[in-house]
Coordinates of C-alpha atoms and ligand atoms in Angstrom, one line a residue:
M1 CA 106.1 88.9 138.0
R2 CA 106.1 88.9 134.2
V3 CA 103.3 86.6 133.1
F4 CA 102.9 85.1 129.7
L5 CA 99.1 84.8 129.2
T6 CA 97.8 82.8 126.2
G7 CA 94.2 83.6 125.2
A8 CA 94.8 87.2 126.4
T9 CA 92.3 88.5 123.9
G10 CA 89.6 86.0 124.8
F11 CA 86.5 86.2 126.9
I12 CA 88.3 85.1 130.1
G13 CA 91.9 86.1 129.3
S14 CA 90.9 89.7 128.6
R15 CA 89.5 89.8 132.1
I16 CA 92.6 88.2 133.6
V17 CA 94.8 91.0 132.0
P18 CA 93.5 93.9 134.3
E19 CA 93.3 91.6 137.3
L20 CA 97.0 90.8 136.9
L21 CA 98.0 94.4 136.2
A22 CA 96.0 95.6 139.2
A23 CA 97.9 93.2 141.4
G24 CA 101.3 94.6 140.2
H25 CA 102.2 92.0 137.6
Q26 CA 103.3 92.6 134.0
V27 CA 101.5 90.8 131.2
L28 CA 102.9 89.4 128.0
G29 CA 99.8 88.5 126.1
L30 CA 99.7 86.1 123.2
T31 CA 97.9 87.3 120.1
R32 CA 97.8 86.2 116.5
S33 CA 96.4 89.5 115.1
E34 CA 97.2 93.2 114.8
A35 CA 93.8 94.0 116.3
G36 CA 94.6 91.8 119.2
A37 CA 98.0 93.5 119.7
R38 CA 96.3 96.9 119.7
S39 CA 93.7 95.8 122.3
L40 CA 96.4 94.4 124.5
I41 CA 98.5 97.6 124.4
A42 CA 95.3 99.6 125.2
A43 CA 94.7 97.4 128.2
G44 CA 98.3 98.0 129.4
A45 CA 99.8 94.6 128.4
E46 CA 102.7 93.8 126.1
P47 CA 101.6 91.9 123.0
H48 CA 103.5 88.7 122.0
R49 CA 102.7 87.8 118.4
G50 CA 102.3 84.0 117.9
D51 CA 99.9 81.2 117.3
L52 CA 98.9 77.9 118.9
E53 CA 100.1 76.3 115.7
D54 CA 103.5 78.0 116.0
L55 CA 105.0 76.2 119.0
D56 CA 108.3 78.2 118.8
S57 CA 106.3 81.4 119.4
L58 CA 104.9 79.8 122.6
R59 CA 108.2 78.6 123.8
D60 CA 109.6 82.1 123.2
G61 CA 106.8 83.7 125.2
A62 CA 107.3 81.3 128.1
A63 CA 111.1 81.7 128.1
K64 CA 110.6 85.5 128.5
S65 CA 108.4 85.2 131.5
D66 CA 108.3 84.3 135.2
A67 CA 105.1 82.3 134.9
V68 CA 102.6 81.2 132.3
I69 CA 98.8 81.2 132.4
H70 CA 97.4 79.2 129.4
T71 CA 93.8 80.0 128.5
A72 CA 93.9 80.0 124.7
F73 CA 91.9 77.3 122.9
D74 CA 90.5 76.8 119.5
H75 CA 86.7 76.6 120.0
N76 CA 85.7 75.3 116.6
F77 CA 83.7 72.4 118.1
S78 CA 83.3 70.7 114.7
N79 CA 87.0 69.9 115.2
F80 CA 86.9 69.4 119.0
V81 CA 89.0 66.2 119.2
A82 CA 91.7 67.7 116.9
N83 CA 91.6 70.9 119.0
C84 CA 92.1 69.0 122.2
E85 CA 95.1 67.3 120.6
K86 CA 96.4 70.8 119.6
D87 CA 96.0 71.8 123.3
K88 CA 98.2 68.8 124.2
R89 CA 101.0 70.0 121.9
V90 CA 100.7 73.5 123.2
I91 CA 100.9 72.4 126.9
E92 CA 103.9 70.2 126.0
A93 CA 105.7 73.1 124.3
L94 CA 105.0 75.5 127.2
G95 CA 106.1 72.8 129.6
G96 CA 109.3 72.2 127.6
A97 CA 110.3 75.8 128.0
L98 CA 109.7 75.8 131.8
A99 CA 111.0 72.3 132.7
G100 CA 113.6 72.3 135.5
S101 CA 112.8 75.9 136.5
D102 CA 110.6 77.0 139.4
R103 CA 108.3 78.9 137.0
L104 CA 104.6 77.9 137.3
L105 CA 102.4 76.9 134.4
I106 CA 98.6 77.2 135.0
I107 CA 96.6 75.3 132.5
T108 CA 92.8 75.3 131.9
S109 CA 90.4 72.4 132.0
G110 CA 86.7 71.7 132.8
V111 CA 85.0 70.9 136.1
G112 CA 83.6 67.7 134.6
M113 CA 87.1 66.0 134.9
G114 CA 86.6 65.9 138.7
S115 CA 83.2 64.1 138.6
A116 CA 83.4 60.5 139.7
E117 CA 80.3 59.4 141.6
H118 CA 76.9 59.7 139.9
G119 CA 75.1 62.8 141.0
Q120 CA 77.8 64.0 143.4
P121 CA 79.5 67.4 142.8
A122 CA 82.9 67.2 141.0
R123 CA 85.8 67.9 143.3
E124 CA 89.3 69.2 143.1
D125 CA 90.8 66.0 144.5
V126 CA 89.2 63.8 141.9
F127 CA 90.5 63.1 138.5
N128 CA 88.1 60.9 136.5
T129 CA 90.6 59.4 134.0
D130 CA 87.7 57.7 132.3
H131 CA 85.8 60.9 131.6
P132 CA 84.5 60.8 128.0
N133 CA 85.2 64.5 127.2
P134 CA 88.2 64.6 124.9
R135 CA 89.4 67.7 126.7
I136 CA 90.7 65.4 129.4
L137 CA 93.8 65.3 127.3
S138 CA 94.8 68.7 128.6
E139 CA 94.9 67.3 132.2
F140 CA 96.7 64.2 131.1
T141 CA 99.3 66.3 129.4
G142 CA 99.6 68.5 132.5
A143 CA 100.3 65.4 134.6
A144 CA 102.8 64.1 132.0
I145 CA 104.9 67.3 132.0
A146 CA 104.7 67.6 135.8
E147 CA 106.5 64.2 135.8
K148 CA 109.2 65.8 133.8
G149 CA 109.8 68.5 136.4
V150 CA 107.3 71.3 135.3
K151 CA 105.5 73.1 138.1
V152 CA 101.8 72.8 136.9
S153 CA 98.5 73.6 138.4
V154 CA 95.0 73.3 136.8
V155 CA 92.1 75.7 136.8
R156 CA 88.9 73.8 136.1
L157 CA 86.0 75.9 134.7
P158 CA 82.2 75.7 134.8
Q159 CA 80.0 77.8 132.5
V160 CA 81.7 81.2 132.8
H161 CA 79.4 84.1 132.2
D162 CA 78.5 87.7 132.0
T163 CA 75.5 89.3 130.3
V164 CA 77.1 88.8 126.8
K165 CA 78.7 85.3 126.9
Q166 CA 78.0 82.2 129.0
G167 CA 80.2 79.2 128.0
L168 CA 78.2 76.5 126.3
I169 CA 75.0 78.5 126.8
T170 CA 76.1 80.9 124.1
P171 CA 76.0 78.3 121.3
L172 CA 72.9 76.9 123.0
I173 CA 71.2 80.3 122.5
A174 CA 72.2 80.4 118.9
Q175 CA 70.8 76.9 118.4
T176 CA 67.5 77.9 120.2
R177 CA 67.2 80.9 117.9
A178 CA 67.7 78.7 114.8
K179 CA 65.2 76.0 116.0
G180 CA 62.6 78.4 117.3
V181 CA 62.2 76.4 120.6
S182 CA 64.2 76.3 123.8
A183 CA 64.8 72.7 124.8
Y184 CA 66.0 70.5 127.6
L185 CA 66.3 66.7 127.9
G186 CA 63.7 64.7 129.8
E187 CA 62.8 66.6 133.0
G188 CA 65.8 68.9 132.6
R189 CA 67.0 68.2 136.1
N190 CA 70.6 67.8 135.1
R191 CA 72.7 70.6 136.4
W192 CA 75.5 72.9 135.1
S193 CA 77.8 74.8 137.5
A194 CA 78.7 78.4 136.8
A195 CA 80.8 81.4 137.7
H196 CA 81.0 85.0 136.7
V197 CA 83.9 85.9 134.5
L198 CA 85.3 88.5 136.9
D199 CA 85.3 85.9 139.8
V200 CA 87.1 83.5 137.4
A201 CA 89.8 86.1 136.5
K202 CA 90.4 86.7 140.2
L203 CA 90.8 83.0 140.8
Y204 CA 93.6 82.7 138.1
R205 CA 95.4 85.6 139.8
L206 CA 95.1 84.0 143.2
A207 CA 96.4 80.7 141.8
L208 CA 99.3 82.6 140.3
D209 CA 100.1 84.4 143.5
K210 CA 99.9 81.1 145.5
Q211 CA 102.6 79.6 143.3
E212 CA 101.6 76.1 144.2
A213 CA 102.1 73.2 141.8
G214 CA 100.2 69.8 141.7
V215 CA 96.8 71.3 142.6
R216 CA 93.5 71.7 140.8
Y217 CA 91.1 74.5 141.4
N218 CA 87.4 74.5 140.7
A219 CA 86.4 78.0 139.7
V220 CA 82.8 77.4 140.7
A221 CA 80.5 80.0 142.2
E222 CA 77.2 78.1 141.7
E223 CA 77.3 74.4 142.3
G224 CA 74.5 73.3 139.9
I225 CA 71.7 75.1 138.0
P226 CA 69.1 72.8 136.5
V227 CA 69.2 73.0 132.8
R228 CA 65.5 73.3 132.6
E229 CA 65.8 76.7 134.5
I230 CA 68.4 77.8 131.9
A231 CA 66.2 76.7 129.0
E232 CA 63.3 78.6 130.6
V233 CA 65.1 81.9 130.9
I234 CA 66.5 81.6 127.3
G235 CA 62.9 80.8 126.1
A236 CA 61.6 83.9 127.8
G237 CA 64.5 86.0 126.4
L238 CA 64.0 84.8 122.8
N239 CA 60.2 84.7 123.2
V240 CA 60.1 81.0 122.0
P241 CA 58.3 78.0 123.6
V242 CA 60.2 75.8 126.1
V243 CA 60.0 72.1 125.4
S244 CA 61.2 68.8 126.8
L245 CA 62.9 66.5 124.3
S246 CA 63.7 62.8 124.4
Q247 CA 67.3 61.5 124.1
D248 CA 66.3 60.3 120.5
E249 CA 65.5 63.9 119.6
A250 CA 68.6 65.4 121.1
A251 CA 71.0 65.1 118.1
D252 CA 68.6 66.8 115.7
H253 CA 67.8 69.7 118.0
F254 CA 71.2 70.3 119.7
G255 CA 73.7 69.4 116.9
W256 CA 77.2 69.1 118.4
L257 CA 75.8 70.4 121.8
A258 CA 74.0 67.1 122.2
M259 CA 77.0 65.5 123.8
F260 CA 76.7 68.1 126.6
A261 CA 73.0 68.8 126.8
G262 CA 72.1 65.9 129.1
L263 CA 75.2 65.9 131.3
D264 CA 74.7 66.4 135.0
L265 CA 77.8 68.5 135.9
P266 CA 77.4 69.8 139.5
A267 CA 80.7 70.9 141.0
S268 CA 81.9 72.0 144.4
S269 CA 84.6 74.6 145.1
E270 CA 84.7 74.2 148.8
W271 CA 88.4 73.3 148.8
T272 CA 89.3 76.0 146.3
R273 CA 87.5 78.7 148.3
A274 CA 89.3 77.8 151.5
H275 CA 92.7 77.2 149.9
L276 CA 92.8 80.5 147.9
S277 CA 90.5 82.6 150.2
W278 CA 88.4 83.0 147.0
Q279 CA 85.0 84.5 147.6
P280 CA 83.0 84.8 144.3
T281 CA 80.6 87.7 144.4
G282 CA 78.6 87.1 141.3
P283 CA 76.1 88.0 139.8
G284 CA 74.7 84.5 139.1
L285 CA 74.1 82.8 135.8
I286 CA 70.3 83.2 135.7
A287 CA 70.6 86.9 136.7
D288 CA 73.1 87.5 133.8
L289 CA 70.8 85.6 131.4
K290 CA 67.9 87.7 132.4
Q291 CA 69.9 90.9 131.9
M292 CA 71.1 89.9 128.5
D293 CA 70.1 91.8 125.4
Y294 CA 68.6 88.9 123.3
S295 CA 68.3 91.1 120.2
Q296 CA 72.1 91.0 120.1
A297 CA 72.9 87.7 121.9
A298 CA 74.3 84.8 119.8
A299 CA 72.6 86.1 116.6
A300 CA 73.2 83.3 114.2
Ligands
LIG1 N1 84.0 80.2 128.7 C1 83.7 79.1 129.4 O1 82.6 79.0 130.0 C2 84.7 78.0 129.5 C3 84.2 76.8 130.2 C4 85.1 75.7 130.3 C5 86.4 75.8 129.8 N2 86.8 77.0 129.2 C6 88.2 77.1 128.7 O2 88.7 78.4 129.2 C7 89.7 78.9 128.3 C8 89.3 80.3 127.9 O3 88.0 80.3 127.3 P1 87.3 81.6 126.7 O4 85.9 81.4 126.9 O5 88.0 82.8 127.2 O6 87.6 81.4 125.2 P2 87.6 82.4 123.9 O7 86.8 83.6 124.3 O8 87.1 81.6 122.8 O9 89.1 82.8 123.7 C9 90.0 81.9 123.2 C10 91.3 82.6 123.1 O10 92.2 81.7 122.4 C11 92.9 82.4 121.4 N3 93.1 81.5 120.3 C12 92.3 80.7 119.6 N4 92.9 80.1 118.6 C13 94.2 80.5 118.6 C14 95.3 80.3 117.8 N5 95.3 79.5 116.8 N6 96.5 80.9 118.2 C15 96.5 81.8 119.2 N7 95.5 82.1 120.0 C16 94.3 81.5 119.7 C17 91.9 83.4 121.0 O11 92.5 84.4 120.3 P3 91.8 85.4 119.2 O12 91.3 86.6 120.0 O13 92.8 85.8 118.2 O14 90.7 84.6 118.6 C18 91.3 83.9 122.3 O15 92.3 84.8 122.9 C19 89.7 77.9 127.1 O16 90.6 76.9 127.4 C20 88.3 77.2 127.2 O17 88.2 76.0 126.6 C21 85.9 78.1 129.0

């Protein structure tokens, strides 16, 4: 299958490329730069020049392909709401190119969208339409284009990690370095789920091969790691004290991360594992954080 992959040069997308190629697929990878095009060619993919702001370039990539995996996102969190709206336009454009065909569009979301009951792990069969994260717009848009005849499935992600990058933990490390203390809120018992980036890449490939629409997958290897444990390993890595903060102190310490710092985000992948025969093999988040080179990591 020829797969149009947005975000092909990103942390996760660049790991999806070899996973797809090894399974016998061809990859048309979106890139907005010459350097990105060169790296895609070196990886064995075909570059497709375009931009999330240039919707025609996205329609064109989708039109040339048998399926689309959408992982690109503008991660400038100071513009998070606007960037979620941009993702809506992108999903609509990709959907517009695929409507009425049997070509699958896989979009990306976060595991939090499946959390409904307090303290219970998020699940694939739950869509919490009241979730306060503006990223919920991606899933609303996926549902809207499905109504118009697009085959859509959703991959929901936790903190995706290796020994270099770890989702929200990467900016958290930068913030810890800037503040000189590693912090958690209250007792730090709120949990974040996680998965290794290679396991996540494999899951996208299995979802593609399954060709099923109308389903959500939780790419979760570890159901919930207490944030206090994460703060402790970062504190040890950066050699700074580890402290508990009150809610009132959160905004000053965490900056834009304050909206995530206290969230309890456990998530289950029981259904995904069974449905896709997906067996994550790790390593785990804490192991990767222990192995990280903190002299390089998230240097501000
Ligand atoms: N990493 C995580 O733990 C995590 C957790 C939850 C959800 N997610 C979601 O998973 C997806 C992939 O995340 P990631 O960690 O791989 O992100 P990333 O490393 O920041 O990569 C983002 C990708 O989007 C591309 N991109 C950004 N702005 C673009 C634009 N204007 N035009 C074209 N391409 C553009 C980037 O291209 P350049 O190479 O040109 O910059 C890059 O390929 C995103 O939707 C993200 O929100 C990730």
